[in-house]
């Protein structure tokens, strides 16, 4: 890598492993990136279902395992220093200078934090009494163009802070009253990034791939995030795939 490397240094080990895989196996970066996302989704699937279109052999899986280990080590260190961190958005931008073919750029974390602060300022963070839904008495936070769920991660952590400071919740109460996050996006990779980000940050909710403006009732791909953590906190992250639009 050149000394003038412009990507986030924290994701550089993952990027180098991915580029090494592409050089050795002849894959393009998009294929390797999608493969890593599918590998992690497979890892978190409580039913252990192989991802659709899985095209990789055992040697490839071992390379993805190394990337996953680098990811988990990095994210565990980062979450000791900050409330949240989106590694996949940074990795995507490092692999696609200029935004790639889709001109995708992810909102800087500082902007996400300020935006979430403004959106939640003065809001009632207690859930409505008498609510009777599949996810209990919870506040819902939705992003109809979620990208890699950065705004949702920022909002969830602000919500947690307000629970602690304004309502006096301890960690057990915070865990049992996590907000229900809903990430929607047109892009399959973005929905997969959102699902993994939400799972490793202990969030509770769902990710939906569809056009939230023109086709809100359609579900091209969907994931239920950390359902195994509710109603009793288990600390076992999970990502279960679903496509039922009635949900």
Coordinates of C-alpha atoms in Angstrom, one line a residue, residues 105-231:
X105 CA -20.5 7.9 -0.1
X106 CA -21.4 7.3 3.5
X107 CA -22.2 10.2 5.9
X108 CA -19.3 11.1 8.2
X109 CA -19.8 9.9 11.8
X110 CA -19.6 13.4 13.2
X111 CA -22.5 14.5 10.9
X112 CA -24.5 11.4 11.8
X113 CA -24.0 12.2 15.4
X114 CA -25.2 15.9 15.1
X115 CA -28.1 14.9 12.8
X116 CA -29.3 12.3 15.3
X117 CA -28.9 14.7 18.2
X118 CA -31.1 17.3 16.3
X119 CA -33.7 14.7 15.4
X120 CA -34.1 13.4 18.9
X121 CA -33.9 16.7 20.8
X122 CA -37.0 17.2 22.9
X123 CA -38.5 13.9 21.9
X124 CA -40.4 11.7 24.4
X125 CA -38.2 8.6 24.6
X126 CA -40.7 6.6 26.7
X127 CA -42.8 4.2 24.6
X128 CA -46.5 4.6 24.3
X129 CA -48.6 3.1 27.0
X130 CA -51.0 0.4 25.8
X131 CA -48.8 -0.4 22.8
X132 CA -49.5 -4.0 21.7
X133 CA -47.2 -5.0 18.9
X134 CA -44.9 -7.8 17.9
X135 CA -41.9 -5.9 19.4
X136 CA -43.5 -4.7 22.6
X137 CA -43.7 -1.3 24.1
X138 CA -40.8 0.2 22.3
X139 CA -39.8 3.5 20.5
X140 CA -39.2 2.9 16.8
X141 CA -36.4 4.7 15.0
X142 CA -36.6 4.4 11.2
X143 CA -34.2 5.4 8.4
X144 CA -35.8 5.0 4.9
X145 CA -32.4 5.4 3.1
X146 CA -30.1 3.8 5.7
X147 CA -26.9 3.1 3.8
X148 CA -24.8 1.3 6.3
X149 CA -27.1 2.3 9.3
X150 CA -24.8 5.0 10.6
X151 CA -27.6 7.3 11.5
X152 CA -29.4 4.5 13.3
X153 CA -26.3 3.5 15.3
X154 CA -25.9 7.2 16.3
X155 CA -29.6 7.5 17.2
X156 CA -29.6 4.2 19.2
X157 CA -26.6 5.4 21.3
X158 CA -28.1 8.8 22.0
X159 CA -31.3 7.0 23.0
X160 CA -29.3 4.8 25.4
X161 CA -27.7 7.9 26.9
X162 CA -31.0 9.6 27.4
X163 CA -32.4 6.5 29.1
X164 CA -29.5 6.6 31.5
X165 CA -29.4 10.3 32.2
X166 CA -33.1 11.3 32.0
X167 CA -34.9 8.1 33.1
X168 CA -32.2 6.6 35.4
X169 CA -32.2 3.2 33.6
X170 CA -29.5 0.8 34.6
X171 CA -27.9 -1.5 31.9
X172 CA -30.6 -4.2 32.4
X173 CA -33.4 -1.8 31.9
X174 CA -31.6 -0.3 28.9
X175 CA -31.2 -3.7 27.3
X176 CA -34.9 -4.6 27.8
X177 CA -36.0 -1.3 26.4
X178 CA -33.8 -1.0 23.3
X179 CA -35.5 1.0 20.6
X180 CA -36.7 -0.9 17.6
X181 CA -34.5 0.2 14.6
X182 CA -35.7 -0.1 11.0
X183 CA -33.2 0.2 8.2
X184 CA -34.5 0.5 4.6
X185 CA -32.4 0.8 1.5
X186 CA -32.5 0.0 -2.3
X187 CA -29.0 -1.5 -2.3
X188 CA -28.6 -5.1 -1.3
X189 CA -25.0 -4.6 0.1
X190 CA -26.2 -1.6 2.1
X191 CA -28.9 -3.7 3.7
X192 CA -26.4 -6.4 4.5
X193 CA -23.9 -3.9 6.0
X194 CA -26.8 -2.4 8.1
X195 CA -27.7 -5.9 9.4
X196 CA -24.2 -6.7 10.5
X197 CA -23.6 -3.3 12.0
X198 CA -26.8 -3.5 14.0
X199 CA -26.1 -7.0 15.2
X200 CA -22.6 -6.4 16.5
X201 CA -23.7 -3.2 18.2
X202 CA -26.5 -5.0 20.1
X203 CA -29.3 -3.3 18.3
X204 CA -32.8 -4.7 17.9
X205 CA -34.9 -4.3 14.8
X206 CA -35.0 -5.2 11.1
X207 CA -33.4 -4.3 7.8
X208 CA -35.4 -4.2 4.5
X209 CA -34.2 -4.0 0.9
X210 CA -36.9 -2.2 -1.1
X211 CA -37.8 1.2 -2.5
X212 CA -39.2 2.8 0.6
X213 CA -40.8 5.6 -1.5
X214 CA -42.3 3.9 -4.5
X215 CA -42.7 0.3 -3.3
X216 CA -43.0 0.4 0.5
X217 CA -44.9 -2.9 0.6
X218 CA -42.3 -4.9 -1.3
X219 CA -39.6 -6.9 0.4
X220 CA -36.7 -7.9 -1.9
X221 CA -34.6 -9.0 1.1
X222 CA -35.1 -8.6 4.8
X223 CA -33.3 -9.5 8.1
X224 CA -34.5 -9.6 11.7
X225 CA -31.8 -8.4 14.0
X226 CA -31.0 -9.8 17.4
X227 CA -34.5 -11.3 18.1
X228 CA -32.7 -13.7 20.5
X229 CA -32.0 -10.8 22.8
X230 CA -35.6 -10.1 23.4
X231 CA -37.6 -10.3 25.7

